[in-house]
């Protein structure tokens, strides 16, 4: 199955935000069930002959964007999909929304395990020849080829619009998308850590790309420590403001902190900016429900 049979290069849209003109690369529009940077990161799998596999095995959070993308990838390729999670809180089973709902609808085989740490650490492995094992969040060398195409699309956009200097901004989880993008892009990449701090993110970069001169610039919050997945009024506010002012629904887990930091650091980039909408909006239903339950 060829990637570009399913996906077209994503469009770029111009918006006004934080008193600046900002280009938005709409990777969220790549595919309804399979958008954003996960489509980019799994590009390599589209190009691969998967006929020797019977199933995909992965692990991670029960609301993860990667989980939903893998579920839809597995369905598209008629592969079984086993997904390992920590034991789930009881209330969740009566309140299934967002990525979790979608992935189950696509036939994901959810496996709650108390051995979760051993899967994370690699102590438990899934090395059967018919199993395609995907690391959490898709942080893997196979992610590079698809992100390279994203870099090409961005350079084409810049050339067509006679832009000679461009700042490319995107959120990071594992950092795989950002570091491979910087490796293949002639413009500067700026990113914001969401899962850990700047130090964790830099280590992640080094695991995938040892050369420090090929790493993106990291912007982190100096005023406040944010915990991944927690609710913050300023996150919900900027997400709502983005929608009100641009009409674009951004993602509610990674995008808010990234936009806050972008607005804070705008003066550092006196040249055009391109923000990559990395998709994941299918997960917003469950995130927004949490904000509403918390009384925001
Ligand atoms: C997965 C994801 C990220 C993080 O991507 P990494 O390559 O792990 O850094 C950022 N934004 C969205 C919307 C995602 O789904």
GROMACS .gro file of C-alpha atoms and ligand atoms in nm:
model
  311
    1UNK     CA    1   0.000   0.000   0.000
    2UNK     CA    2   0.159   0.325  -0.108
    3UNK     CA    3   0.150   0.625   0.127
    4UNK     CA    4   0.070   0.885  -0.138
    5UNK     CA    5  -0.221   0.675  -0.268
    6UNK     CA    6  -0.386   0.759   0.062
    7UNK     CA    7  -0.237   1.094   0.151
    8UNK     CA    8  -0.187   1.416  -0.043
    9UNK     CA    9   0.068   1.676   0.071
   10UNK     CA   10  -0.108   1.869   0.348
   11UNK     CA   11  -0.225   2.226   0.281
   12UNK     CA   12  -0.076   2.539   0.441
   13UNK     CA   13  -0.310   2.803   0.580
   14UNK     CA   14  -0.233   3.158   0.690
   15UNK     CA   15  -0.369   3.279   1.025
   16UNK     CA   16  -0.332   3.579   1.255
   17UNK     CA   17  -0.250   3.500   1.617
   18UNK     CA   18  -0.055   3.678   1.892
   19UNK     CA   19  -0.046   3.976   1.658
   20UNK     CA   20   0.153   3.788   1.399
   21UNK     CA   21   0.086   3.627   1.067
   22UNK     CA   22   0.159   3.258   1.108
   23UNK     CA   23   0.144   2.979   0.852
   24UNK     CA   24  -0.015   2.656   0.969
   25UNK     CA   25   0.075   2.329   0.801
   26UNK     CA   26  -0.246   2.130   0.828
   27UNK     CA   27  -0.113   1.780   0.887
   28UNK     CA   28  -0.434   1.724   1.084
   29UNK     CA   29  -0.608   1.710   0.746
   30UNK     CA   30  -0.391   1.431   0.605
   31UNK     CA   31  -0.652   1.166   0.679
   32UNK     CA   32  -0.968   1.148   0.891
   33UNK     CA   33  -0.867   0.839   1.087
   34UNK     CA   34  -0.498   0.869   1.057
   35UNK     CA   35  -0.379   1.224   1.058
   36UNK     CA   36  -0.097   1.428   1.196
   37UNK     CA   37   0.253   1.331   1.277
   38UNK     CA   38   0.159   0.968   1.341
   39UNK     CA   39   0.079   0.932   0.971
   40UNK     CA   40   0.424   1.079   0.899
   41UNK     CA   41   0.595   0.854   1.152
   42UNK     CA   42   0.428   0.539   1.021
   43UNK     CA   43   0.500   0.624   0.660
   44UNK     CA   44   0.786   0.372   0.659
   45UNK     CA   45   0.541   0.095   0.743
   46UNK     CA   46   0.327   0.187   0.444
   47UNK     CA   47   0.625   0.137   0.217
   48UNK     CA   48   0.722  -0.192   0.378
   49UNK     CA   49   0.597  -0.535   0.275
   50UNK     CA   50   0.386  -0.627   0.577
   51UNK     CA   51   0.268  -0.964   0.447
   52UNK     CA   52   0.484  -1.157   0.693
   53UNK     CA   53   0.306  -0.998   0.989
   54UNK     CA   54  -0.012  -1.114   1.156
   55UNK     CA   55  -0.033  -0.848   1.420
   56UNK     CA   56   0.090  -0.517   1.550
   57UNK     CA   57   0.182  -0.491   1.917
   58UNK     CA   58   0.230  -0.164   2.099
   59UNK     CA   59   0.181  -0.007   2.442
   60UNK     CA   60   0.118   0.332   2.596
   61UNK     CA   61  -0.155   0.551   2.740
   62UNK     CA   62  -0.518   0.458   2.686
   63UNK     CA   63  -0.592   0.794   2.521
   64UNK     CA   64  -0.281   0.812   2.307
   65UNK     CA   65  -0.295   0.954   1.957
   66UNK     CA   66  -0.046   0.690   1.844
   67UNK     CA   67  -0.279   0.417   1.967
   68UNK     CA   68  -0.566   0.541   1.753
   69UNK     CA   69  -0.343   0.580   1.448
   70UNK     CA   70  -0.206   0.228   1.491
   71UNK     CA   71  -0.559   0.090   1.528
   72UNK     CA   72  -0.661   0.249   1.201
   73UNK     CA   73  -0.336   0.143   1.034
   74UNK     CA   74  -0.394  -0.219   1.149
   75UNK     CA   75  -0.752  -0.214   1.023
   76UNK     CA   76  -0.639  -0.081   0.686
   77UNK     CA   77  -0.390  -0.367   0.656
   78UNK     CA   78  -0.609  -0.640   0.808
   79UNK     CA   79  -0.370  -0.693   1.095
   80UNK     CA   80  -0.463  -0.775   1.451
   81UNK     CA   81  -0.373  -0.497   1.693
   82UNK     CA   82  -0.278  -0.580   2.054
   83UNK     CA   83  -0.230  -0.276   2.273
   84UNK     CA   84  -0.095  -0.301   2.628
   85UNK     CA   85  -0.196  -0.052   2.895
   86UNK     CA   86  -0.167  -0.022   3.272
   87UNK     CA   87  -0.479  -0.146   3.455
   88UNK     CA   88  -0.754   0.105   3.379
   89UNK     CA   89  -0.953   0.302   3.635
   90UNK     CA   90  -1.303   0.157   3.675
   91UNK     CA   91  -1.499   0.469   3.584
   92UNK     CA   92  -1.335   0.471   3.244
   93UNK     CA   93  -1.509   0.155   3.131
   94UNK     CA   94  -1.845   0.327   3.145
   95UNK     CA   95  -1.711   0.646   2.990
   96UNK     CA   96  -1.534   0.559   2.669
   97UNK     CA   97  -1.454   0.859   2.450
   98UNK     CA   98  -1.207   1.005   2.206
   99UNK     CA   99  -0.909   0.804   2.083
  100UNK     CA  100  -0.998   0.516   2.315
  101UNK     CA  101  -1.349   0.488   2.170
  102UNK     CA  102  -1.223   0.513   1.811
  103UNK     CA  103  -0.947   0.257   1.858
  104UNK     CA  104  -1.187   0.006   2.014
  105UNK     CA  105  -1.430   0.065   1.728
  106UNK     CA  106  -1.146  -0.020   1.489
  107UNK     CA  107  -1.098  -0.356   1.658
  108UNK     CA  108  -0.811  -0.283   1.894
  109UNK     CA  109  -0.747  -0.569   2.132
  110UNK     CA  110  -0.687  -0.389   2.462
  111UNK     CA  111  -0.475  -0.575   2.716
  112UNK     CA  112  -0.451  -0.444   3.070
  113UNK     CA  113  -0.132  -0.563   3.232
  114UNK     CA  114   0.042  -0.526   3.566
  115UNK     CA  115   0.368  -0.602   3.380
  116UNK     CA  116   0.350  -0.271   3.198
  117UNK     CA  117   0.685  -0.146   3.336
  118UNK     CA  118   0.858  -0.456   3.201
  119UNK     CA  119   0.723  -0.387   2.854
  120UNK     CA  120   0.838  -0.025   2.875
  121UNK     CA  121   1.185  -0.121   2.990
  122UNK     CA  122   1.220  -0.390   2.724
  123UNK     CA  123   1.238  -0.671   2.978
  124UNK     CA  124   0.934  -0.826   2.811
  125UNK     CA  125   0.976  -0.841   2.435
  126UNK     CA  126   0.752  -0.929   2.145
  127UNK     CA  127   0.997  -1.070   1.900
  128UNK     CA  128   0.788  -1.334   1.721
  129UNK     CA  129   0.852  -1.303   1.345
  130UNK     CA  130   0.483  -1.240   1.271
  131UNK     CA  131   0.465  -0.950   1.516
  132UNK     CA  132   0.536  -0.591   1.423
  133UNK     CA  133   0.633  -0.424   1.750
  134UNK     CA  134   0.597  -0.047   1.769
  135UNK     CA  135   0.759   0.148   2.052
  136UNK     CA  136   0.550   0.390   2.254
  137UNK     CA  137   0.454   0.695   2.053
  138UNK     CA  138   0.632   0.558   1.746
  139UNK     CA  139   0.976   0.688   1.853
  140UNK     CA  140   1.178   0.469   1.621
  141UNK     CA  141   1.421   0.489   1.331
  142UNK     CA  142   1.139   0.390   1.092
  143UNK     CA  143   0.982   0.728   1.165
  144UNK     CA  144   1.260   0.910   0.978
  145UNK     CA  145   1.157   0.845   0.618
  146UNK     CA  146   0.807   0.991   0.657
  147UNK     CA  147   0.929   1.299   0.841
  148UNK     CA  148   1.178   1.354   0.561
  149UNK     CA  149   0.883   1.391   0.323
  150UNK     CA  150   0.732   1.646   0.559
  151UNK     CA  151   1.060   1.841   0.534
  152UNK     CA  152   1.040   1.827   0.154
  153UNK     CA  153   0.681   1.955   0.156
  154UNK     CA  154   0.786   2.247   0.377
  155UNK     CA  155   1.080   2.337   0.154
  156UNK     CA  156   0.853   2.325  -0.151
  157UNK     CA  157   0.607   2.558   0.023
  158UNK     CA  158   0.887   2.802   0.110
  159UNK     CA  159   1.028   2.796  -0.244
  160UNK     CA  160   0.686   2.855  -0.400
  161UNK     CA  161   0.631   3.155  -0.175
  162UNK     CA  162   0.982   3.296  -0.209
  163UNK     CA  163   1.047   3.255   0.164
  164UNK     CA  164   1.419   3.235   0.231
  165UNK     CA  165   1.413   3.207   0.608
  166UNK     CA  166   1.145   3.022   0.800
  167UNK     CA  167   1.098   2.915   1.162
  168UNK     CA  168   0.920   2.583   1.188
  169UNK     CA  169   0.744   2.522   1.519
  170UNK     CA  170   0.588   2.200   1.645
  171UNK     CA  171   0.508   2.027   1.975
  172UNK     CA  172   0.720   1.738   2.105
  173UNK     CA  173   0.632   1.424   2.295
  174UNK     CA  174   0.907   1.174   2.228
  175UNK     CA  175   1.081   1.436   2.012
  176UNK     CA  176   1.113   1.198   1.718
  177UNK     CA  177   0.920   1.417   1.473
  178UNK     CA  178   1.107   1.734   1.568
  179UNK     CA  179   1.456   1.585   1.556
  180UNK     CA  180   1.409   1.404   1.225
  181UNK     CA  181   1.253   1.717   1.083
  182UNK     CA  182   1.553   1.929   1.184
  183UNK     CA  183   1.786   1.668   1.040
  184UNK     CA  184   1.625   1.697   0.697
  185UNK     CA  185   1.513   2.059   0.688
  186UNK     CA  186   1.726   2.356   0.591
  187UNK     CA  187   1.526   2.588   0.820
  188UNK     CA  188   1.541   2.615   1.200
  189UNK     CA  189   1.303   2.394   1.395
  190UNK     CA  190   1.171   2.510   1.733
  191UNK     CA  191   0.990   2.272   1.965
  192UNK     CA  192   0.838   2.252   2.312
  193UNK     CA  193   0.868   1.955   2.550
  194UNK     CA  194   0.534   1.823   2.668
  195UNK     CA  195   0.610   1.484   2.819
  196UNK     CA  196   0.923   1.563   3.020
  197UNK     CA  197   1.148   1.866   3.058
  198UNK     CA  198   1.401   2.011   2.816
  199UNK     CA  199   1.671   1.780   2.948
  200UNK     CA  200   1.462   1.468   2.884
  201UNK     CA  201   1.379   1.590   2.536
  202UNK     CA  202   1.743   1.656   2.450
  203UNK     CA  203   1.831   1.304   2.559
  204UNK     CA  204   1.554   1.169   2.336
  205UNK     CA  205   1.698   1.368   2.043
  206UNK     CA  206   2.044   1.224   2.108
  207UNK     CA  207   1.912   0.866   2.114
  208UNK     CA  208   1.776   0.910   1.761
  209UNK     CA  209   2.022   1.161   1.614
  210UNK     CA  210   2.361   1.176   1.793
  211UNK     CA  211   2.482   1.498   1.624
  212UNK     CA  212   2.382   1.784   1.855
  213UNK     CA  213   2.410   2.039   1.572
  214UNK     CA  214   2.115   1.862   1.405
  215UNK     CA  215   1.889   1.906   1.709
  216UNK     CA  216   1.597   2.152   1.717
  217UNK     CA  217   1.592   2.454   1.947
  218UNK     CA  218   1.391   2.381   2.262
  219UNK     CA  219   1.163   2.641   2.418
  220UNK     CA  220   1.047   2.554   2.766
  221UNK     CA  221   0.849   2.738   3.025
  222UNK     CA  222   1.069   2.919   3.278
  223UNK     CA  223   0.781   3.025   3.502
  224UNK     CA  224   0.595   2.703   3.561
  225UNK     CA  225   0.644   2.326   3.550
  226UNK     CA  226   0.370   2.151   3.357
  227UNK     CA  227   0.284   1.784   3.406
  228UNK     CA  228   0.186   1.599   3.091
  229UNK     CA  229  -0.184   1.524   3.084
  230UNK     CA  230  -0.277   1.757   3.369
  231UNK     CA  231  -0.537   2.031   3.322
  232UNK     CA  232  -0.433   2.398   3.322
  233UNK     CA  233  -0.670   2.694   3.278
  234UNK     CA  234  -0.422   2.873   3.048
  235UNK     CA  235  -0.409   2.564   2.824
  236UNK     CA  236  -0.786   2.546   2.785
  237UNK     CA  237  -0.803   2.922   2.730
  238UNK     CA  238  -0.546   2.942   2.452
  239UNK     CA  239  -0.701   2.638   2.281
  240UNK     CA  240  -1.042   2.809   2.285
  241UNK     CA  241  -0.888   3.138   2.173
  242UNK     CA  242  -0.714   2.968   1.881
  243UNK     CA  243  -1.043   2.820   1.768
  244UNK     CA  244  -1.230   3.149   1.810
  245UNK     CA  245  -0.970   3.356   1.623
  246UNK     CA  246  -0.861   3.115   1.351
  247UNK     CA  247  -1.144   2.861   1.312
  248UNK     CA  248  -0.890   2.580   1.347
  249UNK     CA  249  -0.941   2.311   1.607
  250UNK     CA  250  -0.600   2.240   1.753
  251UNK     CA  251  -0.514   1.946   1.977
  252UNK     CA  252  -0.577   1.984   2.349
  253UNK     CA  253  -0.283   1.791   2.494
  254UNK     CA  254   0.029   1.902   2.303
  255UNK     CA  255  -0.071   2.221   2.125
  256UNK     CA  256  -0.164   2.455   2.415
  257UNK     CA  257   0.180   2.465   2.580
  258UNK     CA  258   0.346   2.490   2.239
  259UNK     CA  259   0.133   2.789   2.138
  260UNK     CA  260   0.191   2.957   2.477
  261UNK     CA  261   0.566   2.926   2.432
  262UNK     CA  262   0.548   3.035   2.070
  263UNK     CA  263   0.363   3.353   2.165
  264UNK     CA  264   0.619   3.417   2.442
  265UNK     CA  265   0.915   3.372   2.207
  266UNK     CA  266   0.784   3.551   1.898
  267UNK     CA  267   1.043   3.828   1.924
  268UNK     CA  268   1.321   3.572   1.877
  269UNK     CA  269   1.195   3.501   1.527
  270UNK     CA  270   1.165   3.818   1.320
  271UNK     CA  271   1.101   3.614   1.006
  272UNK     CA  272   0.808   3.398   0.885
  273UNK     CA  273   0.680   3.120   1.109
  274UNK     CA  274   0.520   2.793   1.014
  275UNK     CA  275   0.340   2.595   1.284
  276UNK     CA  276   0.280   2.227   1.219
  277UNK     CA  277  -0.065   2.114   1.328
  278UNK     CA  278   0.032   1.761   1.424
  279UNK     CA  279  -0.323   1.622   1.430
  280UNK     CA  280  -0.460   1.426   1.722
  281UNK     CA  281  -0.791   1.614   1.742
  282UNK     CA  282  -0.982   1.285   1.773
  283UNK     CA  283  -0.853   1.285   2.128
  284UNK     CA  284  -1.005   1.622   2.210
  285UNK     CA  285  -1.346   1.481   2.308
  286UNK     CA  286  -1.205   1.304   2.612
  287UNK     CA  287  -0.972   1.592   2.705
  288UNK     CA  288  -1.248   1.849   2.682
  289UNK     CA  289  -1.479   1.628   2.888
  290UNK     CA  290  -1.212   1.631   3.158
  291UNK     CA  291  -1.189   2.012   3.149
  292UNK     CA  292  -1.566   2.038   3.171
  293UNK     CA  293  -1.588   1.788   3.458
  294UNK     CA  294  -1.325   1.989   3.642
  295UNK     CA  295  -1.548   2.296   3.608
  296UNK     CA  296  -1.345   2.501   3.358
  297LIG     C1  297   0.226   1.224   1.900
  297LIG     C2  298   0.201   1.369   1.897
  297LIG     C3  299   0.302   1.462   1.926
  297LIG     C4  300   0.441   1.418   1.968
  297LIG     O1  301   0.518   1.370   1.863
  297LIG     P1  302   0.665   1.314   1.890
  297LIG     O2  303   0.717   1.272   1.760
  297LIG     O3  304   0.648   1.197   1.984
  297LIG     O4  305   0.743   1.421   1.955
  297LIG     C5  306   0.273   1.596   1.918
  297LIG     N1  307   0.151   1.640   1.884
  297LIG     C6  308   0.051   1.555   1.856
  297LIG     C7  309  -0.082   1.609   1.822
  297LIG     C8  310   0.073   1.417   1.861
  297LIG     O5  311  -0.028   1.332   1.835
   0.00000   0.00000   0.00000
